[in-house]
Short mmCIF file of C-alpha atoms in Angstrom, two decimals:
data_model
loop_
_atom_site.label_atom_id
_atom_site.label_comp_id
_atom_site.label_asym_id
_atom_site.label_seq_id
_atom_site.Cartn_x
_atom_site.Cartn_y
_atom_site.Cartn_z
CA UNK A 10 7.97 -6.12 14.93
CA UNK A 11 6.96 -7.09 18.40
CA UNK A 12 7.26 -10.78 17.61
CA UNK A 13 10.83 -10.29 16.40
CA UNK A 14 11.78 -8.29 19.46
CA UNK A 15 10.26 -10.81 21.81
CA UNK A 16 12.11 -13.63 20.06
CA UNK A 17 15.52 -11.96 20.10
CA UNK A 18 15.36 -10.30 23.49
CA UNK A 19 16.67 -13.20 25.60
CA UNK A 20 18.59 -11.49 28.38
CA UNK A 21 18.04 -7.90 27.46
CA UNK A 22 16.13 -5.60 29.78
CA UNK A 23 12.58 -5.02 28.72
CA UNK A 24 12.25 -1.65 27.15
CA UNK A 25 9.65 0.58 28.65
CA UNK A 26 6.95 2.08 26.43
CA UNK A 27 7.27 -0.69 23.91
CA UNK A 28 3.64 -0.33 22.96
CA UNK A 29 3.16 3.20 21.95
CA UNK A 30 -0.40 4.45 22.34
CA UNK A 31 -2.48 4.08 19.19
CA UNK A 32 0.00 1.88 17.45
CA UNK A 33 -2.11 -1.25 17.76
CA UNK A 34 -5.37 0.40 16.87
CA UNK A 35 -7.11 0.36 13.49
CA UNK A 36 -10.45 1.88 12.50
CA UNK A 37 -13.10 -0.79 13.06
CA UNK A 38 -14.18 -1.10 9.37
CA UNK A 39 -10.56 -1.67 8.35
CA UNK A 40 -10.17 -4.32 11.01
CA UNK A 41 -13.37 -6.08 9.92
CA UNK A 42 -12.30 -6.13 6.27
CA UNK A 43 -8.87 -7.40 7.24
CA UNK A 44 -10.40 -10.24 9.26
CA UNK A 45 -12.64 -11.12 6.30
CA UNK A 46 -9.51 -11.22 4.13
CA UNK A 47 -7.80 -13.61 6.56
CA UNK A 48 -10.88 -15.81 6.55
CA UNK A 49 -10.92 -15.76 2.77
CA UNK A 50 -7.45 -17.31 2.74
CA UNK A 51 -7.97 -19.57 5.73
CA UNK A 52 -11.25 -21.14 4.60
CA UNK A 53 -10.01 -22.99 1.49
CA UNK A 54 -7.14 -24.35 3.55
CA UNK A 55 -9.55 -25.46 6.31
CA UNK A 56 -11.72 -27.04 3.63
CA UNK A 57 -8.80 -29.20 2.55
CA UNK A 58 -7.94 -30.13 6.12
CA UNK A 59 -11.59 -30.96 6.75
CA UNK A 60 -11.87 -33.25 3.71
CA UNK A 61 -8.41 -34.80 4.00
CA UNK A 62 -8.40 -38.59 4.39
CA UNK A 63 -5.83 -38.57 7.18
CA UNK A 64 -5.77 -42.36 7.47
CA UNK A 65 -4.25 -42.59 4.00
CA UNK A 66 -1.57 -39.96 4.68
CA UNK A 67 1.29 -42.39 5.12
CA UNK A 68 0.19 -44.50 2.18
CA UNK A 69 0.22 -41.45 -0.09
CA UNK A 70 3.52 -40.10 1.20
CA UNK A 71 5.29 -43.44 0.83
CA UNK A 72 4.13 -43.80 -2.78
CA UNK A 73 7.35 -43.79 -4.86
CA UNK A 74 5.64 -41.79 -7.62
CA UNK A 75 4.77 -39.05 -5.13
CA UNK A 76 8.28 -39.00 -3.67
CA UNK A 77 9.79 -38.75 -7.14
CA UNK A 78 7.53 -35.81 -7.94
CA UNK A 79 8.27 -34.15 -4.61
CA UNK A 80 12.04 -34.36 -5.07
CA UNK A 81 11.74 -33.20 -8.65
CA UNK A 82 9.68 -30.23 -7.49
CA UNK A 83 12.18 -29.29 -4.80
CA UNK A 84 15.13 -29.68 -7.16
CA UNK A 85 13.61 -27.69 -10.02
CA UNK A 86 12.13 -24.93 -7.87
CA UNK A 87 15.48 -24.35 -6.10
CA UNK A 88 17.34 -24.25 -9.42
CA UNK A 89 14.73 -21.83 -10.78
CA UNK A 90 15.18 -19.62 -7.70
CA UNK A 91 18.96 -19.56 -8.18
CA UNK A 92 18.53 -18.63 -11.85
CA UNK A 93 15.95 -16.00 -10.94
CA UNK A 94 18.41 -14.48 -8.44
CA UNK A 95 21.47 -14.63 -10.73
CA UNK A 96 19.67 -12.80 -13.53
CA UNK A 97 16.93 -11.04 -11.57
CA UNK A 98 19.13 -9.07 -9.14
CA UNK A 99 21.14 -7.46 -11.96
CA UNK A 100 17.87 -6.76 -13.77
CA UNK A 101 16.41 -5.13 -10.65
CA UNK A 102 19.55 -2.96 -10.32
CA UNK A 103 19.30 -1.96 -13.97
CA UNK A 104 15.63 -1.02 -13.64
CA UNK A 105 16.10 0.83 -10.36
CA UNK A 106 19.33 2.69 -11.05
CA UNK A 107 19.78 3.35 -14.75
CA UNK A 108 17.48 5.90 -16.32
CA UNK A 109 17.42 4.73 -19.93
CA UNK A 110 14.79 5.43 -22.58
CA UNK A 111 12.07 2.78 -22.64
CA UNK A 112 12.70 1.68 -19.07
CA UNK A 113 8.96 1.43 -18.41
CA UNK A 114 8.57 -0.79 -21.45
CA UNK A 115 11.44 -3.06 -20.41
CA UNK A 116 9.98 -3.39 -16.92
CA UNK A 117 6.56 -4.26 -18.34
CA UNK A 118 8.16 -6.80 -20.69
CA UNK A 119 10.07 -8.47 -17.86
CA UNK A 120 7.01 -8.81 -15.68
CA UNK A 121 4.65 -9.86 -18.45
CA UNK A 122 4.77 -13.50 -17.37
CA UNK A 123 3.01 -12.55 -14.12
CA UNK A 124 -0.18 -11.60 -15.95
CA UNK A 125 0.10 -14.01 -18.86
CA UNK A 126 -2.08 -17.10 -18.44
CA UNK A 127 0.59 -19.75 -17.70
CA UNK A 128 -0.60 -21.99 -20.53
CA UNK A 129 -0.04 -19.12 -22.98
CA UNK A 130 3.38 -18.62 -21.39
CA UNK A 131 4.08 -22.28 -22.11
CA UNK A 132 3.10 -21.91 -25.75
CA UNK A 133 5.24 -18.76 -26.02
CA UNK A 134 8.18 -20.76 -24.65
CA UNK A 135 7.58 -23.34 -27.41
CA UNK A 136 7.91 -20.70 -30.09
CA UNK A 137 11.08 -19.31 -28.52
CA UNK A 138 12.94 -22.15 -26.78
CA UNK A 139 11.27 -25.18 -28.40
CA UNK A 140 12.89 -27.47 -30.94
CA UNK A 141 11.52 -25.33 -33.79
CA UNK A 142 11.55 -22.10 -31.77
CA UNK A 143 13.18 -18.79 -32.67
CA UNK A 144 16.18 -19.51 -30.42
CA UNK A 145 15.60 -23.17 -29.55
CA UNK A 146 16.27 -24.39 -33.09
CA UNK A 147 19.90 -23.22 -32.74
CA UNK A 148 20.20 -24.84 -29.31
CA UNK A 149 19.03 -28.04 -30.96
CA UNK A 150 21.21 -27.74 -34.07
CA UNK A 151 24.45 -26.43 -32.58
CA UNK A 152 24.51 -27.85 -29.08
CA UNK A 153 22.06 -30.76 -29.33
CA UNK A 154 20.16 -29.24 -26.39
CA UNK A 155 16.40 -29.78 -26.25
CA UNK A 156 14.28 -28.17 -23.59
CA UNK A 157 10.70 -29.47 -24.06
CA UNK A 158 10.04 -32.74 -22.23
CA UNK A 159 13.19 -32.35 -20.13
CA UNK A 160 13.87 -31.34 -16.51
CA UNK A 161 15.78 -28.33 -17.87
CA UNK A 162 12.53 -27.31 -19.55
CA UNK A 163 10.73 -27.43 -16.21
CA UNK A 164 13.38 -25.16 -14.66
CA UNK A 165 13.09 -22.77 -17.62
CA UNK A 166 9.29 -22.58 -17.35
CA UNK A 167 9.49 -22.03 -13.59
CA UNK A 168 12.15 -19.33 -13.94
CA UNK A 169 10.04 -17.60 -16.57
CA UNK A 170 7.04 -17.22 -14.28
CA UNK A 171 8.94 -16.78 -10.99
CA UNK A 172 11.65 -14.23 -11.74
CA UNK A 173 9.34 -11.16 -11.92
CA UNK A 174 8.40 -11.63 -8.26
CA UNK A 175 12.06 -11.31 -7.28
CA UNK A 176 12.76 -8.44 -9.69
CA UNK A 177 9.84 -6.31 -8.51
CA UNK A 178 10.55 -6.90 -4.82
CA UNK A 179 14.26 -6.13 -5.10
CA UNK A 180 13.75 -3.14 -7.41
CA UNK A 181 11.31 -1.53 -4.97
CA UNK A 182 13.80 -1.97 -2.13
CA UNK A 183 16.69 -0.52 -4.10
CA UNK A 184 14.60 2.50 -5.03
CA UNK A 185 13.81 3.18 -1.38
CA UNK A 186 17.44 2.91 -0.37
CA UNK A 187 19.00 6.01 1.09
CA UNK A 188 21.74 6.81 -1.46
CA UNK A 189 23.91 8.47 1.19
CA UNK A 190 25.27 5.14 2.41
CA UNK A 191 26.52 4.27 -1.02
CA UNK A 192 27.80 7.79 -1.64
CA UNK A 193 29.75 7.64 1.60
CA UNK A 194 31.28 4.32 0.67
CA UNK A 195 32.25 5.68 -2.76
CA UNK A 196 33.79 8.79 -1.17
CA UNK A 197 35.87 6.54 1.04
CA UNK A 198 37.35 4.95 -2.06
CA UNK A 199 35.20 1.87 -2.55
CA UNK A 200 34.97 0.60 -6.12
CA UNK A 201 31.54 0.23 -7.77
CA UNK A 202 31.72 -3.53 -7.38
CA UNK A 203 32.78 -3.22 -3.71
CA UNK A 204 29.97 -0.80 -2.88
CA UNK A 205 27.42 -3.02 -4.59
CA UNK A 206 28.65 -6.10 -2.78
CA UNK A 207 29.27 -4.61 0.66
CA UNK A 208 26.71 -1.79 0.91
CA UNK A 209 23.85 -2.00 -1.58
CA UNK A 210 23.07 -5.72 -1.51
CA UNK A 211 23.47 -6.21 2.27
CA UNK A 212 21.17 -3.26 2.87
CA UNK A 213 18.39 -4.72 0.74
CA UNK A 214 18.94 -8.22 2.11
CA UNK A 215 15.42 -8.54 3.54
CA UNK A 216 14.00 -7.73 0.10
CA UNK A 217 16.41 -10.18 -1.53
CA UNK A 218 15.23 -12.94 0.78
CA UNK A 219 11.58 -11.99 0.42
CA UNK A 220 11.89 -11.84 -3.37
CA UNK A 221 13.70 -15.16 -3.52
CA UNK A 222 11.07 -16.80 -1.31
CA UNK A 223 8.23 -15.43 -3.42
CA UNK A 224 9.96 -16.60 -6.59
CA UNK A 225 10.60 -20.02 -5.08
CA UNK A 226 6.98 -20.38 -3.95
CA UNK A 227 5.77 -19.41 -7.40
CA UNK A 228 8.18 -21.89 -9.01
CA UNK A 229 7.09 -24.67 -6.65
CA UNK A 230 3.44 -24.14 -7.54
CA UNK A 231 4.03 -23.68 -11.28
CA UNK A 232 1.63 -25.76 -13.28
CA UNK A 233 0.37 -24.33 -16.57
CA UNK A 234 3.62 -23.39 -18.28
CA UNK A 235 5.29 -26.60 -17.07
CA UNK A 236 2.50 -28.82 -18.38
CA UNK A 237 2.40 -26.99 -21.70
CA UNK A 238 6.11 -26.52 -22.34
CA UNK A 239 7.82 -29.34 -20.48
CA UNK A 240 5.09 -31.96 -20.69
CA UNK A 241 4.28 -34.49 -18.04
CA UNK A 242 6.39 -37.56 -17.43
CA UNK A 243 7.23 -39.19 -14.08
CA UNK A 244 10.81 -38.56 -13.01
CA UNK A 245 11.67 -35.98 -15.67
CA UNK A 246 8.93 -33.36 -15.82
CA UNK A 247 6.08 -34.49 -13.58
CA UNK A 248 6.26 -32.09 -10.63
CA UNK A 249 4.00 -32.04 -7.57
CA UNK A 250 1.38 -29.66 -9.02
CA UNK A 251 1.06 -31.92 -12.08
CA UNK A 252 0.77 -35.08 -9.99
CA UNK A 253 -1.82 -33.35 -7.82
CA UNK A 254 -3.87 -32.14 -10.76
CA UNK A 255 -3.86 -35.52 -12.46
CA UNK A 256 -4.69 -37.30 -9.20
CA UNK A 257 -7.74 -35.05 -8.84
CA UNK A 258 -9.33 -36.94 -11.75
CA UNK A 259 -8.64 -40.47 -10.66
CA UNK A 260 -7.80 -40.36 -6.94
CA UNK A 261 -9.28 -37.18 -5.41
CA UNK A 262 -8.35 -38.26 -1.87
CA UNK A 263 -4.73 -38.55 -2.86
CA UNK A 264 -4.89 -35.12 -4.52
CA UNK A 265 -6.01 -33.55 -1.23
CA UNK A 266 -3.14 -35.14 0.67
CA UNK A 267 -0.68 -34.01 -2.02
CA UNK A 268 -2.01 -30.46 -1.81
CA UNK A 269 -1.57 -30.49 1.95
CA UNK A 270 2.02 -31.68 1.57
CA UNK A 271 2.76 -28.72 -0.70
CA UNK A 272 0.96 -26.33 1.64
CA UNK A 273 2.89 -27.57 4.67
CA UNK A 274 6.24 -27.23 2.88
CA UNK A 275 5.48 -23.73 1.59
CA UNK A 276 4.00 -22.63 4.87
CA UNK A 277 6.99 -23.86 6.85
CA UNK A 278 9.39 -22.03 4.56
CA UNK A 279 7.38 -18.80 4.49
CA UNK A 280 6.89 -18.70 8.27
CA UNK A 281 10.42 -19.88 9.06
CA UNK A 282 12.12 -17.39 6.79
CA UNK A 283 9.92 -14.55 7.91
CA UNK A 284 10.97 -14.96 11.53
CA UNK A 285 14.58 -15.62 10.73
CA UNK A 286 15.30 -12.98 8.10
CA UNK A 287 12.50 -10.50 7.81
CA UNK A 288 10.82 -10.13 11.17
CA UNK A 289 13.82 -8.94 13.15
CA UNK A 290 14.47 -5.46 11.86
CA UNK A 291 17.94 -5.64 10.38
CA UNK A 292 19.52 -2.27 10.64
CA UNK A 293 20.71 -1.05 7.24
CA UNK A 294 24.32 -0.40 8.22
CA UNK A 295 24.86 -3.07 10.85
CA UNK A 296 26.40 -5.51 8.38
CA UNK A 297 28.54 -2.82 6.76
CA UNK A 298 30.27 -1.74 9.93
CA UNK A 299 31.65 -5.22 10.52
CA UNK B 7 -23.24 -30.05 -21.58
CA UNK B 8 -20.05 -31.71 -20.36
CA UNK B 9 -18.37 -33.42 -23.29
CA UNK B 10 -15.06 -35.13 -24.11
CA UNK B 11 -12.53 -32.81 -25.74
CA UNK B 12 -12.61 -34.90 -28.93
CA UNK B 13 -16.24 -33.78 -29.35
CA UNK B 14 -15.35 -30.07 -29.32
CA UNK B 15 -15.87 -29.40 -33.04
CA UNK B 16 -18.80 -31.71 -33.71
CA UNK B 17 -20.78 -30.53 -30.70
CA UNK B 18 -20.26 -26.97 -31.86
CA UNK B 19 -22.05 -27.95 -35.07
CA UNK B 20 -24.54 -30.08 -33.19
CA UNK B 21 -25.37 -27.21 -30.82
CA UNK B 22 -25.93 -24.78 -33.69
CA UNK B 23 -28.31 -27.21 -35.42
CA UNK B 24 -30.17 -27.91 -32.18
CA UNK B 25 -30.50 -24.19 -31.36
CA UNK B 26 -31.98 -23.60 -34.82
CA UNK B 27 -34.76 -26.06 -33.92
CA UNK B 28 -35.12 -24.79 -30.35
CA UNK B 29 -34.42 -21.04 -30.40
CA UNK B 30 -35.43 -20.65 -26.74
CA UNK B 31 -32.69 -22.98 -25.51
CA UNK B 32 -29.16 -21.77 -24.83
CA UNK B 33 -26.58 -24.55 -24.69
CA UNK B 34 -23.37 -24.12 -22.72
CA UNK B 35 -20.53 -26.55 -23.32
CA UNK B 36 -17.66 -27.58 -21.09
CA UNK B 37 -15.08 -29.67 -22.95
CA UNK B 38 -12.26 -31.56 -21.25
CA UNK B 39 -10.82 -35.01 -20.83
CA UNK B 40 -13.62 -37.46 -20.00
CA UNK B 41 -11.97 -38.35 -16.69
CA UNK B 42 -11.57 -34.69 -15.65
CA UNK B 43 -15.23 -34.03 -16.43
CA UNK B 44 -16.42 -36.96 -14.30
CA UNK B 45 -14.27 -35.65 -11.45
CA UNK B 46 -15.79 -32.16 -11.86
CA UNK B 47 -19.34 -33.55 -11.84
CA UNK B 48 -18.46 -35.63 -8.78
CA UNK B 49 -17.41 -32.41 -7.05
CA UNK B 50 -20.79 -30.85 -7.81
CA UNK B 51 -20.14 -29.03 -11.10
CA UNK B 52 -23.52 -28.17 -12.70
CA UNK B 53 -23.82 -30.65 -15.58
CA UNK B 54 -27.07 -31.63 -17.30
CA UNK B 55 -25.66 -33.93 -19.96
CA UNK B 56 -22.39 -35.88 -20.02
CA UNK B 57 -20.85 -37.30 -23.20
CA UNK B 58 -17.75 -39.44 -22.71
CA UNK B 59 -15.10 -40.72 -25.10
CA UNK B 60 -15.18 -44.12 -23.43
CA UNK B 61 -17.56 -46.35 -21.53
CA UNK B 62 -15.32 -46.62 -18.48
CA UNK B 63 -15.70 -42.99 -17.43
CA UNK B 64 -19.45 -43.16 -18.10
CA UNK B 65 -19.60 -46.19 -15.81
CA UNK B 66 -17.83 -44.17 -13.11
CA UNK B 67 -20.44 -41.42 -13.48
CA UNK B 68 -23.30 -43.96 -13.28
CA UNK B 69 -21.78 -45.38 -10.07
CA UNK B 70 -20.88 -42.11 -8.37
CA UNK B 71 -23.52 -39.59 -9.43
CA UNK B 72 -26.11 -41.54 -11.40
CA UNK B 73 -27.80 -40.87 -14.72
CA UNK B 74 -31.44 -40.35 -15.63
CA UNK B 75 -31.41 -43.13 -18.23
CA UNK B 76 -29.18 -45.93 -19.44
CA UNK B 77 -26.28 -44.32 -21.34
CA UNK B 78 -26.67 -44.62 -25.12
CA UNK B 79 -23.73 -45.02 -27.49
CA UNK B 80 -24.11 -42.32 -30.14
CA UNK B 81 -20.78 -42.36 -31.99
CA UNK B 82 -17.64 -44.34 -32.59
CA UNK B 83 -14.13 -43.20 -33.37
CA UNK B 84 -10.90 -44.86 -34.41
CA UNK B 85 -7.27 -44.15 -33.68
CA UNK B 86 -4.85 -42.53 -36.04
CA UNK B 87 -1.13 -41.67 -35.90
CA UNK B 88 -0.38 -37.98 -36.39
CA UNK B 89 2.97 -36.61 -37.57
CA UNK B 90 4.36 -33.34 -38.95
CA UNK B 91 2.94 -32.33 -42.36
CA UNK B 92 4.71 -34.22 -45.14
CA UNK B 93 5.74 -36.99 -42.74
CA UNK B 94 9.45 -36.05 -42.73
CA UNK B 95 10.44 -39.05 -40.58
CA UNK B 96 8.66 -41.54 -42.90
CA UNK B 97 6.47 -43.14 -40.27
CA UNK B 98 4.24 -45.78 -41.74
CA UNK B 99 2.87 -47.72 -38.78
CA UNK B 100 2.84 -48.43 -35.06
CA UNK B 101 6.22 -50.24 -35.16
CA UNK B 102 7.98 -47.04 -36.34
CA UNK B 103 6.88 -45.27 -33.15
CA UNK B 104 9.30 -47.43 -31.14
CA UNK B 105 12.35 -45.78 -32.77
CA UNK B 106 14.51 -44.48 -29.94
CA UNK B 107 15.25 -41.08 -31.52
CA UNK B 108 11.60 -40.32 -32.09
CA UNK B 109 9.68 -38.09 -29.68
CA UNK B 110 6.30 -39.72 -29.09
CA UNK B 111 3.69 -38.29 -26.75
CA UNK B 112 0.50 -39.84 -25.45
CA UNK B 113 -1.87 -39.30 -22.52
CA UNK B 114 -2.05 -40.85 -19.08
CA UNK B 115 -3.79 -44.22 -18.58
CA UNK B 116 -6.85 -42.58 -16.99
CA UNK B 117 -7.52 -40.52 -20.10
CA UNK B 118 -9.42 -42.47 -22.81
CA UNK B 119 -6.95 -41.69 -25.61
CA UNK B 120 -4.07 -42.86 -23.40
CA UNK B 121 -5.80 -46.14 -22.57
CA UNK B 122 -6.80 -46.78 -26.20
CA UNK B 123 -3.25 -46.06 -27.38
CA UNK B 124 -1.85 -48.56 -24.88
CA UNK B 125 -4.36 -51.14 -26.17
CA UNK B 126 -3.31 -50.55 -29.77
CA UNK B 127 0.39 -50.99 -28.89
CA UNK B 128 -0.46 -54.20 -27.02
CA UNK B 129 -2.37 -55.54 -30.04
CA UNK B 130 0.57 -54.76 -32.32
CA UNK B 131 3.12 -56.08 -29.82
CA UNK B 132 5.07 -52.80 -29.90
CA UNK B 133 6.75 -51.26 -26.86
CA UNK B 134 6.96 -47.47 -27.03
CA UNK B 135 8.38 -45.14 -24.39
CA UNK B 136 6.46 -41.86 -24.50
CA UNK B 137 8.25 -38.62 -23.65
CA UNK B 138 5.19 -37.06 -22.07
CA UNK B 139 1.75 -38.02 -20.79
CA UNK B 140 -0.47 -35.19 -21.94
CA UNK B 141 -3.79 -34.16 -20.48
CA UNK B 142 -6.03 -34.99 -23.41
CA UNK B 143 -6.12 -35.65 -27.16
CA UNK B 144 -6.06 -31.94 -28.06
CA UNK B 145 -2.84 -31.43 -26.08
CA UNK B 146 -1.24 -34.30 -28.04
CA UNK B 147 -2.30 -32.66 -31.32
CA UNK B 148 -0.84 -29.31 -30.28
CA UNK B 149 2.51 -30.87 -29.31
CA UNK B 150 2.80 -32.45 -32.76
CA UNK B 151 1.45 -29.34 -34.52
CA UNK B 152 4.12 -27.05 -33.01
CA UNK B 153 6.80 -29.61 -33.85
CA UNK B 154 7.90 -30.47 -30.31
CA UNK B 155 6.73 -34.05 -30.64
CA UNK B 156 7.41 -36.12 -33.75
CA UNK B 157 4.32 -38.28 -33.44
CA UNK B 158 1.27 -39.02 -31.36
CA UNK B 159 -1.84 -41.14 -31.52
CA UNK B 160 -5.21 -39.42 -31.38
CA UNK B 161 -8.72 -40.03 -32.62
CA UNK B 162 -9.29 -39.83 -36.37
CA UNK B 163 -11.60 -36.86 -35.75
CA UNK B 164 -8.91 -34.96 -33.82
CA UNK B 165 -6.51 -35.42 -36.72
CA UNK B 166 -9.22 -34.21 -39.10
CA UNK B 167 -10.03 -31.17 -36.94
CA UNK B 168 -6.35 -30.18 -36.76
CA UNK B 169 -6.41 -29.51 -40.51
CA UNK B 170 -3.12 -29.14 -42.39
CA UNK B 171 -1.02 -28.58 -39.24
CA UNK B 172 -0.58 -32.35 -38.88
CA UNK B 173 -0.71 -35.35 -41.21
CA UNK B 174 -2.69 -38.45 -40.32
CA UNK B 175 -1.49 -42.01 -40.87
CA UNK B 176 -4.14 -44.67 -40.50
CA UNK B 177 -3.68 -47.70 -38.29
CA UNK B 178 -4.69 -51.08 -39.76
CA UNK B 179 -8.02 -52.41 -38.47
CA UNK B 180 -6.49 -55.41 -36.69
CA UNK B 181 -4.47 -53.12 -34.36
CA UNK B 182 -7.00 -50.32 -34.18
CA UNK B 183 -9.26 -49.73 -31.22
CA UNK B 184 -12.80 -48.53 -31.75
CA UNK B 185 -13.82 -45.95 -29.15
CA UNK B 186 -17.50 -45.90 -28.23
CA UNK B 187 -19.01 -42.60 -27.07
CA UNK B 188 -21.93 -42.86 -24.62
CA UNK B 189 -24.17 -39.97 -23.60
CA UNK B 190 -26.63 -39.61 -20.71
CA UNK B 191 -28.43 -36.96 -18.67
CA UNK B 192 -26.81 -36.47 -15.27
CA UNK B 193 -28.91 -37.18 -12.20
CA UNK B 194 -29.42 -34.01 -10.19
CA UNK B 195 -28.91 -31.74 -13.19
CA UNK B 196 -31.75 -29.33 -13.98
CA UNK B 197 -33.41 -28.90 -17.38
CA UNK B 198 -34.18 -32.61 -17.75
CA UNK B 199 -36.63 -31.99 -20.64
CA UNK B 200 -34.01 -30.06 -22.60
CA UNK B 201 -31.39 -32.70 -21.78
CA UNK B 202 -33.66 -35.44 -23.13
CA UNK B 203 -34.40 -33.39 -26.25
CA UNK B 204 -30.70 -32.79 -26.92
CA UNK B 205 -29.81 -36.47 -26.43
CA UNK B 206 -32.67 -37.44 -28.76
CA UNK B 207 -31.32 -34.99 -31.33
CA UNK B 208 -27.81 -36.50 -31.13
CA UNK B 209 -29.28 -39.96 -31.77
CA UNK B 210 -31.63 -38.77 -34.55
CA UNK B 211 -30.77 -39.08 -38.27
CA UNK B 212 -29.90 -35.37 -38.39
CA UNK B 213 -27.54 -35.69 -35.42
CA UNK B 214 -25.90 -38.83 -36.80
CA UNK B 215 -25.36 -37.09 -40.14
CA UNK B 216 -23.50 -34.25 -38.41
CA UNK B 217 -21.35 -36.80 -36.57
CA UNK B 218 -20.45 -38.49 -39.86
CA UNK B 219 -19.56 -35.12 -41.41
CA UNK B 220 -17.02 -34.60 -38.63
CA UNK B 221 -15.43 -38.01 -39.23
CA UNK B 222 -17.14 -40.05 -36.55
CA UNK B 223 -18.51 -43.50 -37.10
CA UNK B 224 -22.09 -44.18 -36.08
CA UNK B 225 -23.10 -47.26 -34.07
#
C-alpha cells in the first residue's frame, strides 16, 4: 500500500498518521519464517546468477534458434492468456454466481490440470484432442485440423494448464464483491449485460489482471504438456522452456542464460503490472461513476 | 545405476537376476536419455554406474567426470522403423518415410537415437523432415503408439518392448547403424565393489543371455 501511495502522491499533501501504530509489526517468529521463505525463493535465483557465464550472454541471445523460441513463447503464451480470459472469466462467473448441483465437482474438474503432472496432462490431451482422440478425430476428419506437433497445439496445452489460475483468482474476487453495487445498478435500470460490463468486471479488475498475469506466467513456463502433446520442433513447437531443457544436456551454460532471460521477462512483467494495476488501491466504484 | 532409456526393460531383468545372487544389495535405477544422464552426473547426481546407448556420451563422461575403468561394450542394438499395428500406410523402408503427408518423429541430434537415425538416412540417401524432435526413444514409441505420429525409428529392443501397440519394420543391414552400449563405474560414486560386481555380471554369460532375451546383440 505505502509503495503505491508514495508513487502516486506527486503533488498531494502528505497525509498525517500514514503509519498507524502496530501496522508494520509482526510477531518475531512469523517475521523469521517469512524471511526464510524469501530466502528460499531468492537462493535458486542467486545460484543461477552466480553460475551464469555472463561473457556469453550476447552470443546466446543473438542465436537465431533462441530468438525463434523466445518469440514463439511470447506469441503462444499471450494467445493462451487471451483464450484463458475469454473462457475463464465466464467460467469464474458461473462458479461464483450460479448455485447449481455439482458445482463443487465442476470446479474441481476445471482446476484438475493444476495438480495433474503436466506430462499426464499432455497424454490426456492426446486422447481428447489428438488425431485419434475422442474429439480430435472429428477435427481431423471434418475440418482437417490437427493439433499435435503444431503451434495451435502449444497454445492448447498452455491454455489447459494456465486457465485454472485465472478462474480461481477471478472467482474468489467475485465472491467477495459487495452485491449492493450490482443491485443498485440493476435498480437503476441497467440490463444484466450492462451491469456485468460496467459494474462487476471493473470492480474485480485487479483480480482480472492478477489472474491473467498468473495464467500468462504459467503458460510461458509450460513444459511437460507442451513437450508431450505438441512435441518439440524449432519454429513450430519448440518454446523457451523446451530449448532450455534440451540445452541443459548439451550446453549447460547456454541453459543458464536462457533461464535468466525467462526470469527477467517474467520478473519485469510481474513487478511492472503489480505497481501499475494492483499496488495502487483502485476504489471499487471509481470507474463506475465516470 | 544410470542407464539409457532403451535399457529400461532389460536392466529390470538384469537387476532381478543380480539381486537373486546378491540379496544384500539394493539396486536403484535412473533411466533417461544418455545425454541427459551425463548432464545429471556432471551436475553431481549420485551415480555409481553409467550405461550409455552410444560411445559419444560415454566419452563425455570420461572427459568430464572420469570412470574407474575403461568403459566396456556390453551390448549392441540395431535400428528399426515403427509404425501403427497392421502398417496401414504400407511403409516398407527408409525411402517411404520421406512422403510429405507422413508424420515422422525422431529425437534431437544430441540424443543417441536421433544421431543414429540421421546416420541411417544419410546412408540411404533419404531426406526426411521430422515433425518433432522427441526427448528419447521411449517418447518416439509413445507418439507412434497413440497414433499421433505415423512412423519413427527406434532401437529394435524398443520396438520389441512396446509389444503389439506398434509394428516393427526392419531396416536392411547396409543402411542400418549398429549402436554399441558401453558401461563403466563413475569416478566419485560410492559402492565401487558393488559397481564392479554388477558390471562383471552384465558381461558374464548369464548377463549376456538376458541381453539376448530382450533382443540385444552381444559384442
